[in-house]
Amino acid sequence: MTKAIIPGTFDPITEGHRDVITRASQLFDEVIVAVASSKNKRGVGTLFTLDERVDLARETLNDLPNVSVQPFTGLLVDFAHEVDAQVIVKGLRAITDFEYEFQMTAMNYELEQALETLFIMSPPKYMYLSSSIVKEIAALQGAFETFVSPCVAEALKQKNAERDE
Ligand code: PNS
């Protein structure tokens, strides 16, 4: 049985993430979406708490029977070992992702050679979609709803309303 983990900050989960997770769910027996408690790549705090990010991912992915969502703290390789996963799956978008993803893959390989990292390319329509850009459009009252699931759209509207109070 092959088990894969798909790690990320998921602040919040987007349709781009969902696309990669859905495709991975067709390739592996079990997929665990691993939501990192840590800060994102620019060292900025998250908009949603860890619990909120996990809940939104669970609701967004609840139609995929072999996919579960779990929070994790600490090193990804340790979490992979804990849940007995053999593969890390990451989505790859535009060329700008390469440097950062290659660095993480190289370091994870140094830390744990038995763990393989595989990349799934985003389709063109999601190539430039990111959680950051969705948050920015939402904060500036643009039309962001098609980029996220209905529960995430609702949660983003609520966050913006709280901010504007
Ligand atoms: O959504 P992101 O920013 O692409 O996710 C990055 C994430 C969470 C996958 C990465 O920061 C990570 O694996 N963090 C866990 C800590 C860790 O293992 N760091 C060393 C990676 S080489």
Short mmCIF file of C-alpha atoms and ligand atoms in Angstrom, two decimals:
data_model
loop_
_atom_site.label_atom_id
_atom_site.label_comp_id
_atom_site.label_asym_id
_atom_site.label_seq_id
_atom_site.Cartn_x
_atom_site.Cartn_y
_atom_site.Cartn_z
CA MET A 1 0.00 0.00 0.00
CA THR A 2 1.42 3.39 -1.00
CA LYS A 3 0.81 6.32 1.26
CA ALA A 4 1.67 9.88 0.25
CA ILE A 5 1.74 13.12 2.19
CA ILE A 6 1.06 16.49 0.65
CA PRO A 7 2.52 19.13 2.96
CA GLY A 8 1.86 22.84 2.95
CA THR A 9 0.72 25.86 4.90
CA PHE A 10 -2.72 25.89 3.22
CA ASP A 11 -3.51 29.45 4.36
CA PRO A 12 -6.13 28.83 3.00
CA ILE A 13 -6.49 25.80 0.73
CA THR A 14 -7.21 26.83 -2.91
CA GLU A 15 -8.63 25.11 -5.97
CA GLY A 16 -5.03 24.75 -7.17
CA HIS A 17 -4.21 22.66 -4.07
CA ARG A 18 -7.41 20.71 -4.54
CA ASP A 19 -6.46 19.88 -8.12
CA VAL A 20 -3.06 18.48 -7.08
CA ILE A 21 -4.55 16.58 -4.12
CA THR A 22 -7.30 15.06 -6.31
CA ARG A 23 -4.77 13.88 -8.87
CA ALA A 24 -2.52 12.43 -6.14
CA SER A 25 -5.54 10.62 -4.66
CA GLN A 26 -5.88 8.75 -7.97
CA LEU A 27 -2.23 7.66 -7.88
CA PHE A 28 -1.84 6.55 -4.25
CA ASP A 29 -3.87 4.29 -1.96
CA GLU A 30 -3.92 6.90 0.77
CA VAL A 31 -3.12 10.61 0.82
CA ILE A 32 -2.54 12.65 3.95
CA VAL A 33 -2.70 16.41 3.58
CA ALA A 34 -0.21 17.64 6.19
CA VAL A 35 -0.95 21.17 7.39
CA ALA A 36 2.16 22.82 8.82
CA SER A 37 1.85 24.81 12.01
CA SER A 38 4.88 26.88 11.05
CA LYS A 39 5.04 30.22 9.33
CA ASN A 40 4.98 30.40 5.54
CA LYS A 41 8.01 30.74 3.26
CA ARG A 42 8.35 34.47 3.75
CA GLY A 43 8.31 34.07 7.52
CA VAL A 44 4.97 35.86 7.76
CA GLY A 45 2.31 34.68 10.22
CA THR A 46 -0.76 32.98 8.80
CA LEU A 47 -4.19 34.61 8.33
CA PHE A 48 -5.98 31.48 9.54
CA THR A 49 -5.06 29.56 12.70
CA LEU A 50 -3.82 25.99 12.38
CA ASP A 51 -7.24 24.64 13.47
CA GLU A 52 -9.02 26.84 10.94
CA ARG A 53 -6.68 25.77 8.12
CA VAL A 54 -7.20 22.09 9.00
CA ASP A 55 -11.01 22.48 9.20
CA LEU A 56 -11.18 24.34 5.87
CA ALA A 57 -9.01 21.71 4.16
CA ARG A 58 -11.17 18.90 5.63
CA GLU A 59 -14.38 20.49 4.41
CA THR A 60 -12.92 21.29 0.97
CA LEU A 61 -11.68 17.71 0.49
CA ASN A 62 -14.52 15.77 2.13
CA ASP A 63 -15.60 14.15 -1.14
CA LEU A 64 -12.24 12.39 -1.59
CA PRO A 65 -12.51 9.10 0.36
CA ASN A 66 -8.81 8.21 0.52
CA VAL A 67 -7.70 11.71 1.57
CA SER A 68 -7.37 12.83 5.19
CA VAL A 69 -6.07 16.06 6.71
CA GLN A 70 -3.75 16.26 9.71
CA PRO A 71 -1.86 19.11 11.37
CA PHE A 72 1.86 18.70 12.03
CA THR A 73 4.62 20.51 13.88
CA GLY A 74 8.34 19.91 13.59
CA LEU A 75 10.14 18.36 10.65
CA LEU A 76 8.18 17.02 7.71
CA VAL A 77 10.42 13.93 7.48
CA ASP A 78 9.54 13.07 11.10
CA PHE A 79 5.83 13.45 10.40
CA ALA A 80 6.19 11.25 7.30
CA HIS A 81 7.86 8.60 9.45
CA GLU A 82 5.14 8.89 12.13
CA VAL A 83 2.32 8.27 9.62
CA ASP A 84 4.35 5.70 7.68
CA ALA A 85 4.30 7.57 4.34
CA GLN A 86 6.78 6.67 1.60
CA VAL A 87 6.24 9.65 -0.69
CA ILE A 88 5.98 13.44 -0.43
CA VAL A 89 3.88 15.01 -3.19
CA LYS A 90 4.16 18.70 -4.00
CA GLY A 91 2.38 20.83 -6.55
CA LEU A 92 4.62 22.75 -8.91
CA ARG A 93 3.40 25.92 -10.55
CA ALA A 94 5.43 28.52 -12.39
CA ILE A 95 9.22 28.60 -12.62
CA THR A 96 9.37 30.75 -9.47
CA ASP A 97 8.55 27.66 -7.36
CA PHE A 98 11.58 25.72 -8.57
CA GLU A 99 14.37 27.13 -6.41
CA TYR A 100 12.42 26.88 -3.17
CA GLU A 101 10.98 23.43 -3.93
CA PHE A 102 14.36 22.04 -5.03
CA GLN A 103 15.98 23.33 -1.85
CA MET A 104 13.35 21.62 0.31
CA THR A 105 13.54 18.41 -1.71
CA ALA A 106 17.34 18.32 -1.44
CA MET A 107 17.26 18.92 2.32
CA ASN A 108 14.50 16.39 2.92
CA TYR A 109 16.54 13.88 0.91
CA GLU A 110 19.59 14.57 3.10
CA LEU A 111 17.46 14.04 6.19
CA GLU A 112 15.68 10.90 4.98
CA GLN A 113 16.77 9.05 1.84
CA ALA A 114 13.94 6.52 2.01
CA LEU A 115 11.40 9.26 1.41
CA GLU A 116 10.80 10.15 -2.25
CA THR A 117 9.52 13.58 -3.36
CA LEU A 118 7.32 13.70 -6.45
CA PHE A 119 5.99 16.81 -8.18
CA ILE A 120 2.63 17.21 -9.88
CA MET A 121 2.43 20.16 -12.25
CA SER A 122 -0.48 22.52 -11.90
CA PRO A 123 -2.67 22.84 -14.98
CA PRO A 124 -2.35 26.21 -16.80
CA LYS A 125 -5.46 27.68 -15.20
CA TYR A 126 -3.93 27.29 -11.72
CA MET A 127 -0.33 28.07 -12.71
CA TYR A 128 -0.37 31.49 -11.08
CA LEU A 129 -2.85 30.81 -8.30
CA SER A 130 -1.59 31.01 -4.72
CA SER A 131 -3.10 31.42 -1.27
CA SER A 132 -1.34 34.80 -0.99
CA ILE A 133 -2.86 36.18 -4.18
CA VAL A 134 -6.33 34.95 -3.22
CA LYS A 135 -6.02 36.64 0.20
CA GLU A 136 -4.94 39.88 -1.46
CA ILE A 137 -7.82 39.88 -3.97
CA ALA A 138 -10.28 39.05 -1.17
CA ALA A 139 -8.94 41.81 1.08
CA LEU A 140 -9.30 44.31 -1.76
CA GLN A 141 -12.87 43.16 -2.45
CA GLY A 142 -12.14 41.56 -5.82
CA ALA A 143 -13.86 38.46 -7.21
CA PHE A 144 -11.89 35.58 -5.69
CA GLU A 145 -14.69 33.02 -5.20
CA THR A 146 -13.84 30.82 -8.20
CA PHE A 147 -10.33 30.21 -6.85
CA VAL A 148 -11.47 28.57 -3.59
CA SER A 149 -14.17 26.22 -2.29
CA PRO A 150 -17.44 27.76 -0.95
CA CYS A 151 -16.44 27.23 2.72
CA VAL A 152 -13.09 28.97 2.15
CA ALA A 153 -14.82 31.85 0.33
CA GLU A 154 -17.14 32.25 3.32
CA ALA A 155 -14.24 32.11 5.80
CA LEU A 156 -12.28 34.73 3.84
CA LYS A 157 -15.27 37.07 3.77
CA GLN A 158 -15.67 36.66 7.51
CA LYS A 159 -11.98 37.39 8.17
CA ASN A 160 -12.22 40.55 6.06
CA ALA A 161 -15.40 41.64 7.84
CA GLU A 162 -13.69 41.13 11.24
CA ARG A 163 -10.71 43.16 10.04
CA ASP A 164 -12.94 46.02 8.86
CA GLU A 165 -14.87 46.23 12.16
O1 PNS B 1 2.83 25.95 1.64
P1 PNS B 1 4.33 25.91 1.63
O2 PNS B 1 4.91 27.21 2.13
O3 PNS B 1 4.89 25.51 0.31
O4 PNS B 1 4.74 24.75 2.65
C1 PNS B 1 6.04 24.62 3.10
C2 PNS B 1 6.18 23.39 4.02
C3 PNS B 1 5.17 23.45 5.14
C4 PNS B 1 5.96 22.15 3.19
C5 PNS B 1 7.62 23.40 4.57
O5 PNS B 1 7.88 24.63 5.16
C6 PNS B 1 7.86 22.28 5.58
O6 PNS B 1 8.03 21.15 5.21
N1 PNS B 1 7.86 22.66 6.88
C7 PNS B 1 8.06 21.71 7.96
C8 PNS B 1 9.42 21.92 8.63
C9 PNS B 1 10.51 21.22 7.86
O7 PNS B 1 10.52 20.02 7.68
N2 PNS B 1 11.47 22.05 7.36
C10 PNS B 1 12.57 21.58 6.59
C11 PNS B 1 12.19 21.43 5.12
S1 PNS B 1 13.60 21.07 4.17
#
